[in-house]
Coordinates of C-alpha atoms in Angstrom, one line a residue:
M30 CA 44.1 -12.6 13.9
T31 CA 42.8 -15.7 15.8
P32 CA 39.2 -17.0 15.5
P33 CA 36.8 -17.2 18.5
H34 CA 37.1 -20.4 20.1
E35 CA 35.0 -22.9 18.3
N36 CA 33.0 -23.5 21.6
A37 CA 32.7 -20.0 22.6
P38 CA 29.3 -18.6 23.3
T39 CA 27.8 -16.8 20.1
R40 CA 25.1 -14.9 21.6
A41 CA 24.6 -13.1 24.7
P42 CA 21.7 -14.1 27.1
L43 CA 19.2 -11.3 27.5
P44 CA 19.7 -9.6 31.0
P45 CA 16.6 -8.5 32.9
I46 CA 15.3 -5.0 31.8
E47 CA 16.0 -3.5 35.0
D48 CA 19.5 -4.8 35.4
L49 CA 20.4 -3.4 32.2
L50 CA 18.9 0.0 32.8
E51 CA 20.8 0.3 35.8
R52 CA 23.9 0.2 33.9
V53 CA 23.0 2.4 31.1
H54 CA 24.6 6.3 30.6
V55 CA 23.1 8.7 28.0
V56 CA 25.2 11.2 26.4
S57 CA 25.4 13.7 23.9
L58 CA 28.5 14.5 21.9
P59 CA 28.8 17.4 19.8
L60 CA 30.5 17.1 16.1
N61 CA 33.2 19.2 14.3
T62 CA 31.1 19.2 11.5
R63 CA 27.4 18.7 10.6
F64 CA 26.9 14.8 9.7
R65 CA 23.7 13.1 8.7
G66 CA 21.6 16.3 9.5
V67 CA 22.7 16.7 13.4
E68 CA 25.3 18.5 15.2
H69 CA 25.4 16.2 18.4
R70 CA 25.4 12.6 18.8
E71 CA 23.2 11.1 21.3
V72 CA 24.3 7.3 22.4
A73 CA 23.4 5.3 25.6
L74 CA 26.4 3.8 26.8
V75 CA 26.0 0.2 28.8
D76 CA 28.8 -0.8 31.7
G77 CA 28.9 -4.1 30.9
R78 CA 30.2 -7.3 32.9
A79 CA 32.4 -8.0 29.9
G80 CA 33.3 -4.3 29.1
W81 CA 31.7 -1.0 28.0
A82 CA 29.1 -1.4 25.2
E83 CA 26.9 1.3 22.9
F84 CA 23.4 1.4 22.0
S85 CA 23.0 4.3 19.1
P86 CA 20.7 3.6 16.8
F87 CA 19.6 7.0 15.2
T88 CA 16.5 8.6 16.6
E89 CA 14.3 8.4 13.6
Y90 CA 14.7 4.1 13.6
G91 CA 11.6 2.2 15.0
D92 CA 11.9 -0.4 17.5
E93 CA 12.1 -3.6 15.5
E94 CA 15.3 -1.9 13.7
A95 CA 16.6 -0.6 16.6
A96 CA 16.4 -3.7 18.6
T97 CA 19.0 -5.3 16.8
W98 CA 21.4 -2.5 17.7
L99 CA 20.4 -3.2 21.5
A100 CA 21.2 -7.0 20.8
A101 CA 24.7 -6.0 19.5
A102 CA 25.2 -3.9 22.9
I103 CA 24.3 -6.6 25.1
E104 CA 26.7 -9.0 22.9
A105 CA 29.6 -6.5 23.7
A106 CA 28.8 -5.7 27.3
E107 CA 28.4 -9.5 28.3
L108 CA 30.7 -11.8 26.0
P109 CA 34.4 -11.5 25.8
S110 CA 36.0 -10.1 22.8
P111 CA 36.1 -12.7 19.8
V112 CA 39.5 -11.3 19.1
P113 CA 42.7 -10.4 21.0
T114 CA 42.7 -6.6 22.0
T115 CA 46.2 -5.9 21.0
G116 CA 47.1 -4.7 17.5
T117 CA 45.6 -2.2 15.1
V118 CA 43.1 -1.8 12.5
R119 CA 43.9 0.6 9.5
V120 CA 41.2 3.1 8.9
N121 CA 39.9 5.6 6.4
A122 CA 39.3 9.4 6.8
T123 CA 35.7 10.6 6.1
V124 CA 34.7 13.9 4.6
P125 CA 31.3 14.9 4.9
A126 CA 29.3 16.8 2.3
V127 CA 31.5 20.1 2.9
D128 CA 32.6 22.6 0.6
R129 CA 35.7 22.0 -1.1
D130 CA 37.1 25.0 0.7
E131 CA 36.6 22.9 3.9
V132 CA 38.2 19.6 2.8
P133 CA 41.8 20.5 4.2
A134 CA 40.8 21.2 7.4
V135 CA 38.5 17.9 7.6
L136 CA 41.3 15.7 6.2
A137 CA 43.9 17.3 8.9
R138 CA 42.0 15.5 11.7
Y139 CA 43.1 12.2 10.4
D140 CA 46.4 11.6 11.1
G141 CA 48.1 9.1 8.4
C142 CA 45.3 8.0 6.6
R143 CA 45.7 7.3 2.9
T144 CA 42.1 6.3 2.2
V145 CA 39.2 8.7 2.2
K146 CA 35.7 8.3 2.0
V147 CA 33.7 11.2 0.8
K148 CA 29.9 11.8 1.3
V149 CA 28.3 12.9 -2.1
A150 CA 24.3 12.9 -3.3
E151 CA 23.6 15.0 -0.1
R152 CA 20.2 16.7 -0.6
G153 CA 20.3 20.5 -1.9
Q154 CA 23.6 19.8 -3.7
S155 CA 24.6 19.1 -7.2
L156 CA 26.8 16.9 -9.0
A157 CA 29.3 19.8 -9.6
D158 CA 29.6 20.1 -5.5
D159 CA 30.5 16.2 -5.1
V160 CA 33.1 16.6 -8.1
A161 CA 34.6 19.6 -6.6
R162 CA 34.6 18.1 -3.1
V163 CA 36.5 14.7 -4.5
G164 CA 38.7 16.9 -6.5
A165 CA 39.7 18.8 -3.6
V166 CA 40.4 15.5 -1.5
R167 CA 42.7 14.2 -4.6
D168 CA 44.5 17.7 -4.9
V169 CA 45.1 17.5 -0.8
L170 CA 46.4 13.7 -1.0
G171 CA 48.0 13.4 -4.1
P172 CA 47.8 10.3 -6.8
D173 CA 48.4 7.5 -4.4
A174 CA 45.7 7.8 -2.0
R175 CA 42.4 5.6 -2.1
L176 CA 39.3 7.6 -2.5
R177 CA 35.8 5.9 -2.1
V178 CA 32.1 7.8 -2.3
D179 CA 29.2 7.1 -0.3
A180 CA 25.7 8.0 -1.7
N181 CA 23.4 6.8 1.0
G182 CA 21.4 5.4 -1.7
G183 CA 20.4 9.2 -2.8
W184 CA 21.1 8.9 -6.6
S185 CA 18.4 7.7 -9.1
L186 CA 19.7 4.5 -11.4
T187 CA 20.4 7.5 -14.2
D188 CA 22.0 10.0 -12.0
A189 CA 24.1 7.5 -10.3
E190 CA 25.3 6.2 -14.0
R191 CA 25.9 9.8 -14.7
A192 CA 27.6 10.7 -11.4
I193 CA 29.8 7.7 -11.0
D194 CA 31.1 8.5 -14.8
A195 CA 32.0 12.0 -13.6
L196 CA 34.2 10.9 -10.6
A197 CA 35.6 7.8 -12.1
P198 CA 38.6 9.8 -13.2
F199 CA 39.6 10.6 -9.8
G200 CA 40.4 6.7 -9.5
L201 CA 37.3 5.6 -7.0
E202 CA 38.1 2.6 -5.0
Y203 CA 34.3 1.9 -5.0
A204 CA 31.0 3.9 -5.0
E205 CA 29.1 3.0 -1.4
Q206 CA 25.2 2.3 -1.7
P207 CA 24.9 4.9 -5.0
V208 CA 21.3 3.8 -5.4
A209 CA 18.6 3.0 -2.8
T210 CA 17.0 -0.2 -4.1
L211 CA 18.0 -3.8 -4.7
D212 CA 17.1 -3.7 -8.6
D213 CA 18.5 -0.5 -9.3
L214 CA 21.8 -1.4 -7.7
A215 CA 22.3 -4.7 -9.6
A216 CA 21.2 -2.8 -12.6
L217 CA 23.6 0.0 -12.1
R218 CA 26.4 -2.5 -11.5
R219 CA 25.7 -4.0 -14.9
R220 CA 25.6 -0.8 -17.0
L221 CA 29.1 0.2 -15.2
Q222 CA 30.4 -3.4 -16.4
R223 CA 29.2 -3.0 -19.8
S224 CA 30.7 0.6 -20.1
G225 CA 34.0 -0.4 -18.9
T226 CA 33.6 1.9 -15.8
P227 CA 36.2 0.7 -13.4
V228 CA 34.4 1.6 -10.2
R229 CA 33.3 -1.6 -7.7
I230 CA 29.7 -1.0 -6.2
A231 CA 29.5 -1.5 -2.3
A232 CA 26.4 -2.4 -0.6
D233 CA 25.8 -0.9 2.7
E234 CA 21.8 -0.1 3.3
S235 CA 21.4 -3.0 0.8
V236 CA 22.6 -5.4 3.6
R237 CA 22.1 -4.0 7.0
K238 CA 18.6 -2.4 6.5
A239 CA 17.3 -5.4 4.6
A240 CA 15.4 -8.4 5.6
D241 CA 17.4 -10.8 3.8
P242 CA 21.1 -9.3 3.8
L243 CA 22.2 -11.9 1.5
A244 CA 19.6 -11.0 -1.0
V245 CA 22.2 -8.4 -2.7
V246 CA 24.5 -11.5 -3.2
R247 CA 22.0 -13.8 -4.8
A248 CA 21.0 -10.8 -7.1
E249 CA 24.9 -10.0 -8.2
A250 CA 24.2 -6.4 -7.0
A251 CA 27.6 -5.5 -5.6
D252 CA 31.2 -6.5 -5.6
L253 CA 31.7 -5.9 -1.8
L254 CA 30.2 -5.6 1.3
V255 CA 30.1 -2.9 3.9
V256 CA 29.2 -4.2 7.1
K257 CA 28.6 -2.6 10.7
A258 CA 28.5 -4.3 14.0
Q259 CA 25.8 -2.4 15.5
P260 CA 23.1 -2.6 12.5
L261 CA 23.8 -6.3 12.2
G262 CA 23.3 -7.4 15.4
G263 CA 26.9 -7.6 16.8
V264 CA 30.5 -8.9 16.0
R265 CA 29.7 -12.6 15.6
R266 CA 26.5 -12.0 13.8
A267 CA 28.1 -9.6 11.2
A268 CA 31.1 -11.9 11.1
E269 CA 29.0 -14.7 10.2
L270 CA 27.0 -12.7 7.4
V271 CA 30.4 -12.0 5.6
R272 CA 31.6 -15.6 5.6
E273 CA 27.8 -16.7 4.4
A274 CA 28.2 -13.8 1.7
G275 CA 31.5 -15.0 0.1
L276 CA 32.3 -11.4 -0.8
P277 CA 35.0 -8.9 0.1
A278 CA 33.8 -7.0 2.9
T279 CA 35.2 -3.8 4.8
V280 CA 33.7 -2.4 8.1
S281 CA 32.2 1.1 8.9
S282 CA 31.1 2.7 11.9
A283 CA 27.5 4.3 12.5
L284 CA 29.2 7.3 13.5
D285 CA 29.7 5.5 16.8
S286 CA 31.6 7.1 20.2
S287 CA 34.8 5.3 20.9
V288 CA 32.9 2.6 22.8
G289 CA 31.1 1.7 19.9
I290 CA 34.0 1.9 17.4
V291 CA 35.8 -0.9 19.4
Q292 CA 33.0 -3.2 18.5
G293 CA 33.6 -2.3 15.0
A294 CA 37.5 -2.8 15.3
R295 CA 36.7 -6.2 16.7
L296 CA 34.8 -7.3 13.5
A297 CA 37.4 -5.9 11.3
A298 CA 39.8 -7.8 12.8
L299 CA 37.7 -11.0 13.0
I300 CA 36.6 -11.0 9.0
A301 CA 40.0 -9.8 7.8
P302 CA 40.8 -13.6 6.8
D303 CA 37.5 -14.1 5.3
T304 CA 37.3 -11.1 3.2
E305 CA 40.9 -11.5 1.9
R306 CA 40.1 -15.0 0.6
A307 CA 37.0 -13.4 -1.1
G308 CA 39.2 -11.4 -3.4
A309 CA 39.7 -8.2 -1.2
P310 CA 43.1 -6.5 -2.5
R311 CA 46.6 -7.0 -0.8
G312 CA 45.6 -6.0 2.8
G313 CA 41.9 -5.7 2.4
F314 CA 39.9 -2.3 2.3
D315 CA 40.4 0.1 5.2
A316 CA 37.6 0.3 7.7
G317 CA 35.6 3.5 8.1
L318 CA 36.4 3.4 11.8
G319 CA 38.4 6.9 11.7
T320 CA 35.0 8.6 12.5
V321 CA 35.6 9.5 16.1
S322 CA 37.4 12.4 14.4
L323 CA 34.3 14.0 13.9
F324 CA 33.5 14.5 16.9
A325 CA 34.6 17.8 18.9
A326 CA 34.2 15.9 22.2
E327 CA 34.3 12.5 24.0
V328 CA 33.6 10.5 26.9
V329 CA 36.8 8.4 27.2
P330 CA 40.4 9.8 28.3
R331 CA 41.9 8.4 25.0
P332 CA 39.3 8.7 22.2
L333 CA 40.0 6.1 19.5
V334 CA 40.9 8.5 16.3
P335 CA 43.6 7.7 13.8
R336 CA 47.2 7.3 14.6
A337 CA 49.3 6.7 11.6
G338 CA 46.4 5.7 9.7
S339 CA 45.3 2.9 12.0
I340 CA 43.1 2.8 15.3
A341 CA 44.1 0.4 18.2
L342 CA 42.1 -2.9 19.1
R343 CA 42.0 -1.6 22.8
A344 CA 39.2 -1.7 25.0
V345 CA 38.1 1.8 26.5
A346 CA 36.3 2.8 29.3
P347 CA 34.5 6.4 29.9
D348 CA 35.8 8.4 32.8
P349 CA 32.8 9.3 35.2
E350 CA 33.4 13.2 34.9
L351 CA 33.2 13.0 31.2
L352 CA 29.9 11.0 31.2
A353 CA 28.5 13.8 33.7
R354 CA 29.5 16.4 31.7
H355 CA 27.6 15.3 28.2
A356 CA 24.7 13.6 30.2
V357 CA 21.6 14.5 28.3
P358 CA 19.0 16.6 30.0
R359 CA 16.2 14.4 31.9
E360 CA 13.7 14.5 29.3
R361 CA 16.3 13.0 26.6
D362 CA 17.4 10.4 29.0
T363 CA 14.0 9.2 30.1
W364 CA 13.3 9.0 26.1
W365 CA 16.2 6.5 25.8
R366 CA 15.6 4.3 28.6
E367 CA 11.9 4.0 27.4
R368 CA 13.3 3.1 23.6
I369 CA 15.5 0.6 25.5
R370 CA 12.7 -1.1 27.5
R371 CA 10.5 -1.1 24.3
C372 CA 13.6 -2.8 22.2
H373 CA 14.1 -5.2 25.0
A374 CA 10.5 -6.5 24.8
V375 CA 11.2 -6.8 21.0
L376 CA 14.2 -9.2 21.8
T377 CA 12.2 -10.7 24.2
G378 CA 9.4 -11.6 21.9
R379 CA 11.9 -13.0 19.3
D380 CA 13.3 -15.3 21.8
R381 CA 10.0 -16.8 22.5
P382 CA 9.2 -19.9 20.3
A383 CA 6.9 -19.7 17.5

């Protein structure tokens, strides 16, 4: 993929709040499987001058954090794509924290995906549940599939070491955010290196939720980064972070709709040369952008679900009828619009001279 033109803008101007709100549509999309504790995903979609964009920070996030997601939406809505909108991006399947008996049905939604991210460390579940789930994925896909696990920081340092030792025989590509803190992440990586456990450590929350995303690099706490377009402020900002970090990286979604997945796919295409130079395996790490398969309904006529293990880089546009069908109730629409207004004020304050 070609890089953005050297004179292309890297940040979209902040539109007036009323202009922005006039172009917002808030929808609630049902999921096939409970994920992150929810059965419906609420997202705000923006009909932008350069295309459709998504603003969908999780409802528990505060305004300061959510404002960065709004900056990403404004970038996608107002600036042209930094990469060609043709071609494909290889993606992984995502298996939520389901019982092992449910694994085959989940995997059946991901056409041709040979890499799978398995959710582990779910509250209320045990390591035995995680081992059974990962084992079921290996049984379904065979020895050549690439498996990775994502704990979302749910293990303690001791539990993480024990869990990774138990899961390593399944041939893990990496363990994503096994512990919550940067210090524990660095300590775990050192312990695994000393024990000879062949599992990479990937940092997600330690990058996207950190005041200093590059601290994880200086602490030598990760072998690779997991980056997401929305939480990092947009495609261009996230790509610059990867270049500065100098580590291999893969792109993941934040349970985005197809509109948000477009932003992630563009980021994956943009960082591909940098992450390969940084030492990623040949062909790089498959992106975690197949999550539209977790949705039971969408607002675009042709959702960006995996086909032959990849998703297209094409732009998408919601269908007006589907937007109306999945529109949230008035009180939820008001809640999202007030949130956007507050986040816009945060971004306005960031733009003011100190």
